[in-house]
Amino acid sequence: MSPHTGSLYYNYKGINSIVPMAVLYINLKFIVIDLGAYGRQSDGVTFTNSRFGQALENGLLCLPPPQRLPNDTTIAPHVFVGDEAFQLRSDFPRPYPRNRLEDDENIQLSPEPRKVI
């Protein structure tokens, strides 16, 4: 990145950066990628301002309706999972705060970083 990009790309770590935002399907394949957000923006702001975030907010994604869970009678919506940087919504749950649970208790919504394709 050019050293003359200005303060919008200068993040809290003191370096210039561009924020990537991606949505992955359950099989870890990318279905949405958004690049180019300013490094000084938070992940939540980057998501809210992205085309995908705007489409989600305005109900334009044509998401499937809630479905019955396997081997259960519970009806559950399809959701996106984020971390504490994202606004909590019914279609966007997030794991419990890191300081509240042990890592092994938080594994279902917050697995260790892994390689995605």
PDB file of N, CA and C in Angstrom, residues 17-73:
ATOM      1  N   SER A  17      -3.896  -0.088   6.182  1.00  0.00           N
ATOM      2  CA  SER A  17      -4.519  -1.363   5.850  1.00  0.00           C
ATOM      3  C   SER A  17      -5.838  -1.160   5.122  1.00  0.00           C
ATOM      4  N   ILE A  18      -6.270  -2.216   4.458  1.00  0.00           N
ATOM      5  CA  ILE A  18      -7.575  -2.301   3.819  1.00  0.00           C
ATOM      6  C   ILE A  18      -8.304  -3.444   4.511  1.00  0.00           C
ATOM      7  N   VAL A  19      -9.567  -3.227   4.860  1.00  0.00           N
ATOM      8  CA  VAL A  19     -10.336  -4.242   5.582  1.00  0.00           C
ATOM      9  C   VAL A  19     -11.041  -5.166   4.595  1.00  0.00           C
ATOM     10  N   PRO A  20     -10.715  -6.463   4.622  1.00  0.00           N
ATOM     11  CA  PRO A  20     -11.476  -7.414   3.800  1.00  0.00           C
ATOM     12  C   PRO A  20     -12.693  -7.903   4.588  1.00  0.00           C
ATOM     13  N   MET A  21     -13.789  -8.111   3.910  1.00  0.00           N
ATOM     14  CA  MET A  21     -14.999  -8.648   4.538  1.00  0.00           C
ATOM     15  C   MET A  21     -15.474  -9.793   3.655  1.00  0.00           C
ATOM     16  N   ALA A  22     -15.784 -10.932   4.268  1.00  0.00           N
ATOM     17  CA  ALA A  22     -16.205 -12.092   3.486  1.00  0.00           C
ATOM     18  C   ALA A  22     -17.323 -12.841   4.192  1.00  0.00           C
ATOM     19  N   VAL A  23     -18.152 -13.491   3.397  1.00  0.00           N
ATOM     20  CA  VAL A  23     -19.188 -14.389   3.902  1.00  0.00           C
ATOM     21  C   VAL A  23     -18.877 -15.754   3.325  1.00  0.00           C
ATOM     22  N   LEU A  24     -18.843 -16.741   4.206  1.00  0.00           N
ATOM     23  CA  LEU A  24     -18.548 -18.104   3.778  1.00  0.00           C
ATOM     24  C   LEU A  24     -19.747 -18.992   4.044  1.00  0.00           C
ATOM     25  N   TYR A  25     -19.954 -19.964   3.165  1.00  0.00           N
ATOM     26  CA  TYR A  25     -20.993 -20.956   3.378  1.00  0.00           C
ATOM     27  C   TYR A  25     -20.482 -21.950   4.408  1.00  0.00           C
ATOM     28  N   ILE A  26     -21.336 -22.802   4.899  1.00  0.00           N
ATOM     29  CA  ILE A  26     -20.962 -23.731   5.966  1.00  0.00           C
ATOM     30  C   ILE A  26     -19.789 -24.636   5.580  1.00  0.00           C
ATOM     31  N   ASN A  27     -19.602 -24.878   4.277  1.00  0.00           N
ATOM     32  CA  ASN A  27     -18.488 -25.716   3.817  1.00  0.00           C
ATOM     33  C   ASN A  27     -17.200 -24.913   3.635  1.00  0.00           C
ATOM     34  N   LEU A  28     -17.162 -23.685   4.168  1.00  0.00           N
ATOM     35  CA  LEU A  28     -16.000 -22.788   4.149  1.00  0.00           C
ATOM     36  C   LEU A  28     -15.632 -22.285   2.762  1.00  0.00           C
ATOM     37  N   LYS A  29     -16.591 -22.231   1.860  1.00  0.00           N
ATOM     38  CA  LYS A  29     -16.360 -21.643   0.539  1.00  0.00           C
ATOM     39  C   LYS A  29     -16.924 -20.226   0.530  1.00  0.00           C
ATOM     40  N   PHE A  30     -16.143 -19.300  -0.035  1.00  0.00           N
ATOM     41  CA  PHE A  30     -16.563 -17.909  -0.105  1.00  0.00           C
ATOM     42  C   PHE A  30     -17.795 -17.769  -0.984  1.00  0.00           C
ATOM     43  N   ILE A  31     -18.780 -16.986  -0.515  1.00  0.00           N
ATOM     44  CA  ILE A  31     -19.925 -16.654  -1.357  1.00  0.00           C
ATOM     45  C   ILE A  31     -20.038 -15.142  -1.560  1.00  0.00           C
ATOM     46  N   VAL A  32     -19.401 -14.355  -0.694  1.00  0.00           N
ATOM     47  CA  VAL A  32     -19.362 -12.897  -0.836  1.00  0.00           C
ATOM     48  C   VAL A  32     -18.000 -12.417  -0.362  1.00  0.00           C
ATOM     49  N   ILE A  33     -17.390 -11.533  -1.141  1.00  0.00           N
ATOM     50  CA  ILE A  33     -16.126 -10.909  -0.735  1.00  0.00           C
ATOM     51  C   ILE A  33     -16.246  -9.416  -1.009  1.00  0.00           C
ATOM     52  N   ASP A  34     -15.880  -8.600  -0.035  1.00  0.00           N
ATOM     53  CA  ASP A  34     -15.892  -7.153  -0.184  1.00  0.00           C
ATOM     54  C   ASP A  34     -14.526  -6.643   0.247  1.00  0.00           C
ATOM     55  N   LEU A  35     -13.820  -5.998  -0.647  1.00  0.00           N
ATOM     56  CA  LEU A  35     -12.482  -5.475  -0.355  1.00  0.00           C
ATOM     57  C   LEU A  35     -12.453  -3.975  -0.562  1.00  0.00           C
ATOM     58  N   GLY A  36     -11.604  -3.305   0.160  1.00  0.00           N
ATOM     59  CA  GLY A  36     -11.375  -1.902  -0.092  1.00  0.00           C
ATOM     60  C   GLY A  36     -11.845  -0.952   0.988  1.00  0.00           C
ATOM     61  N   ALA A  37     -12.435  -1.476   2.062  1.00  0.00           N
ATOM     62  CA  ALA A  37     -12.878  -0.590   3.143  1.00  0.00           C
ATOM     63  C   ALA A  37     -11.663   0.022   3.838  1.00  0.00           C
ATOM     64  N   TYR A  38     -11.841   1.211   4.352  1.00  0.00           N
ATOM     65  CA  TYR A  38     -10.756   1.907   5.031  1.00  0.00           C
ATOM     66  C   TYR A  38     -10.293   1.159   6.270  1.00  0.00           C
ATOM     67  N   GLY A  39      -8.995   1.112   6.485  1.00  0.00           N
ATOM     68  CA  GLY A  39      -8.419   0.414   7.621  1.00  0.00           C
ATOM     69  C   GLY A  39      -8.822   0.966   8.973  1.00  0.00           C
ATOM     70  N   ARG A  40      -9.182   2.232   9.048  1.00  0.00           N
ATOM     71  CA  ARG A  40      -9.535   2.801  10.348  1.00  0.00           C
ATOM     72  C   ARG A  40     -10.970   2.491  10.757  1.00  0.00           C
ATOM     73  N   GLN A  41     -11.790   1.938   9.832  1.00  0.00           N
ATOM     74  CA  GLN A  41     -13.168   1.561  10.159  1.00  0.00           C
ATOM     75  C   GLN A  41     -13.199   0.258  10.940  1.00  0.00           C
ATOM     76  N   SER A  42     -14.164   0.121  11.816  1.00  0.00           N
ATOM     77  CA  SER A  42     -14.353  -1.146  12.526  1.00  0.00           C
ATOM     78  C   SER A  42     -14.973  -2.173  11.586  1.00  0.00           C
ATOM     79  N   ASP A  43     -14.887  -3.443  11.964  1.00  0.00           N
ATOM     80  CA  ASP A  43     -15.514  -4.494  11.166  1.00  0.00           C
ATOM     81  C   ASP A  43     -17.020  -4.273  11.067  1.00  0.00           C
ATOM     82  N   GLY A  44     -17.631  -3.846  12.160  1.00  0.00           N
ATOM     83  CA  GLY A  44     -19.073  -3.613  12.154  1.00  0.00           C
ATOM     84  C   GLY A  44     -19.477  -2.519  11.186  1.00  0.00           C
ATOM     85  N   VAL A  45     -18.751  -1.416  11.179  1.00  0.00           N
ATOM     86  CA  VAL A  45     -19.036  -0.316  10.250  1.00  0.00           C
ATOM     87  C   VAL A  45     -18.777  -0.763   8.818  1.00  0.00           C
ATOM     88  N   THR A  46     -17.692  -1.491   8.599  1.00  0.00           N
ATOM     89  CA  THR A  46     -17.380  -1.992   7.262  1.00  0.00           C
ATOM     90  C   THR A  46     -18.517  -2.862   6.754  1.00  0.00           C
ATOM     91  N   PHE A  47     -19.013  -3.776   7.604  1.00  0.00           N
ATOM     92  CA  PHE A  47     -20.106  -4.654   7.196  1.00  0.00           C
ATOM     93  C   PHE A  47     -21.381  -3.861   6.919  1.00  0.00           C
ATOM     94  N   THR A  48     -21.738  -2.954   7.822  1.00  0.00           N
ATOM     95  CA  THR A  48     -22.960  -2.166   7.662  1.00  0.00           C
ATOM     96  C   THR A  48     -22.936  -1.358   6.376  1.00  0.00           C
ATOM     97  N   ASN A  49     -21.777  -0.842   5.991  1.00  0.00           N
ATOM     98  CA  ASN A  49     -21.660  -0.021   4.790  1.00  0.00           C
ATOM     99  C   ASN A  49     -21.452  -0.827   3.513  1.00  0.00           C
ATOM    100  N   SER A  50     -21.221  -2.127   3.631  1.00  0.00           N
ATOM    101  CA  SER A  50     -20.995  -2.949   2.435  1.00  0.00           C
ATOM    102  C   SER A  50     -22.310  -3.194   1.697  1.00  0.00           C
ATOM    103  N   ARG A  51     -22.221  -3.552   0.427  1.00  0.00           N
ATOM    104  CA  ARG A  51     -23.426  -3.869  -0.348  1.00  0.00           C
ATOM    105  C   ARG A  51     -24.166  -5.045   0.280  1.00  0.00           C
ATOM    106  N   PHE A  52     -23.420  -6.044   0.748  1.00  0.00           N
ATOM    107  CA  PHE A  52     -24.044  -7.197   1.380  1.00  0.00           C
ATOM    108  C   PHE A  52     -24.770  -6.785   2.663  1.00  0.00           C
ATOM    109  N   GLY A  53     -24.113  -5.995   3.500  1.00  0.00           N
ATOM    110  CA  GLY A  53     -24.734  -5.528   4.737  1.00  0.00           C
ATOM    111  C   GLY A  53     -25.993  -4.720   4.477  1.00  0.00           C
ATOM    112  N   GLN A  54     -25.957  -3.861   3.469  1.00  0.00           N
ATOM    113  CA  GLN A  54     -27.136  -3.075   3.102  1.00  0.00           C
ATOM    114  C   GLN A  54     -28.263  -3.973   2.602  1.00  0.00           C
ATOM    115  N   ALA A  55     -27.923  -4.976   1.791  1.00  0.00           N
ATOM    116  CA  ALA A  55     -28.940  -5.908   1.283  1.00  0.00           C
ATOM    117  C   ALA A  55     -29.560  -6.707   2.426  1.00  0.00           C
ATOM    118  N   LEU A  56     -28.749  -7.140   3.389  1.00  0.00           N
ATOM    119  CA  LEU A  56     -29.270  -7.871   4.546  1.00  0.00           C
ATOM    120  C   LEU A  56     -30.208  -6.975   5.354  1.00  0.00           C
ATOM    121  N   GLU A  57     -29.777  -5.756   5.619  1.00  0.00           N
ATOM    122  CA  GLU A  57     -30.577  -4.809   6.402  1.00  0.00           C
ATOM    123  C   GLU A  57     -31.917  -4.508   5.737  1.00  0.00           C
ATOM    124  N   ASN A  58     -31.932  -4.438   4.414  1.00  0.00           N
ATOM    125  CA  ASN A  58     -33.143  -4.074   3.677  1.00  0.00           C
ATOM    126  C   ASN A  58     -33.961  -5.273   3.210  1.00  0.00           C
ATOM    127  N   GLY A  59     -33.585  -6.488   3.643  1.00  0.00           N
ATOM    128  CA  GLY A  59     -34.349  -7.685   3.296  1.00  0.00           C
ATOM    129  C   GLY A  59     -34.289  -8.061   1.832  1.00  0.00           C
ATOM    130  N   LEU A  60     -33.176  -7.789   1.170  1.00  0.00           N
ATOM    131  CA  LEU A  60     -33.057  -8.024  -0.269  1.00  0.00           C
ATOM    132  C   LEU A  60     -32.258  -9.273  -0.641  1.00  0.00           C
ATOM    133  N   LEU A  61     -31.927 -10.125   0.324  1.00  0.00           N
ATOM    134  CA  LEU A  61     -31.037 -11.262   0.048  1.00  0.00           C
ATOM    135  C   LEU A  61     -31.750 -12.539  -0.384  1.00  0.00           C
ATOM    136  N   CYS A  62     -33.057 -12.574  -0.336  1.00  0.00           N
ATOM    137  CA  CYS A  62     -33.805 -13.786  -0.702  1.00  0.00           C
ATOM    138  C   CYS A  62     -33.312 -14.989   0.094  1.00  0.00           C
ATOM    139  N   LEU A  63     -33.184 -14.819   1.391  1.00  0.00           N
ATOM    140  CA  LEU A  63     -32.739 -15.909   2.257  1.00  0.00           C
ATOM    141  C   LEU A  63     -33.840 -16.951   2.373  1.00  0.00           C
ATOM    142  N   PRO A  64     -33.463 -18.219   2.541  1.00  0.00           N
ATOM    143  CA  PRO A  64     -34.488 -19.250   2.699  1.00  0.00           C
ATOM    144  C   PRO A  64     -35.265 -19.031   4.000  1.00  0.00           C
ATOM    145  N   PRO A  65     -36.506 -19.507   4.034  1.00  0.00           N
ATOM    146  CA  PRO A  65     -37.299 -19.342   5.258  1.00  0.00           C
ATOM    147  C   PRO A  65     -36.763 -20.230   6.377  1.00  0.00           C
ATOM    148  N   PRO A  66     -37.153 -19.951   7.615  1.00  0.00           N
ATOM    149  CA  PRO A  66     -36.754 -20.829   8.722  1.00  0.00           C
ATOM    150  C   PRO A  66     -37.162 -22.276   8.434  1.00  0.00           C
ATOM    151  N   GLN A  67     -36.360 -23.212   8.917  1.00  0.00           N
ATOM    152  CA  GLN A  67     -36.623 -24.631   8.677  1.00  0.00           C
ATOM    153  C   GLN A  67     -36.510 -25.417   9.971  1.00  0.00           C
ATOM    154  N   ARG A  68     -37.119 -26.593   9.970  1.00  0.00           N
ATOM    155  CA  ARG A  68     -37.054 -27.489  11.117  1.00  0.00           C
ATOM    156  C   ARG A  68     -35.643 -28.052  11.221  1.00  0.00           C
ATOM    157  N   LEU A  69     -35.108 -28.077  12.428  1.00  0.00           N
ATOM    158  CA  LEU A  69     -33.784 -28.653  12.660  1.00  0.00           C
ATOM    159  C   LEU A  69     -33.842 -30.166  12.477  1.00  0.00           C
ATOM    160  N   PRO A  70     -32.749 -30.782  12.013  1.00  0.00           N
ATOM    161  CA  PRO A  70     -32.739 -32.237  11.828  1.00  0.00           C
ATOM    162  C   PRO A  70     -33.060 -32.969  13.132  1.00  0.00           C
ATOM    163  N   ASN A  71     -33.894 -33.977  13.037  1.00  0.00           N
ATOM    164  CA  ASN A  71     -34.268 -34.818  14.180  1.00  0.00           C
ATOM    165  C   ASN A  71     -34.865 -34.021  15.337  1.00  0.00           C
ATOM    166  N   ASP A  72     -35.583 -32.944  15.024  1.00  0.00           N
ATOM    167  CA  ASP A  72     -36.147 -32.082  16.057  1.00  0.00           C
ATOM    168  C   ASP A  72     -37.385 -31.395  15.492  1.00  0.00           C
ATOM    169  N   THR A  73     -38.202 -30.846  16.357  1.00  0.00           N
ATOM    170  CA  THR A  73     -39.373 -30.090  15.904  1.00  0.00           C
ATOM    171  C   THR A  73     -39.135 -28.586  15.947  1.00  0.00           C
TER     172      THR A  73
END
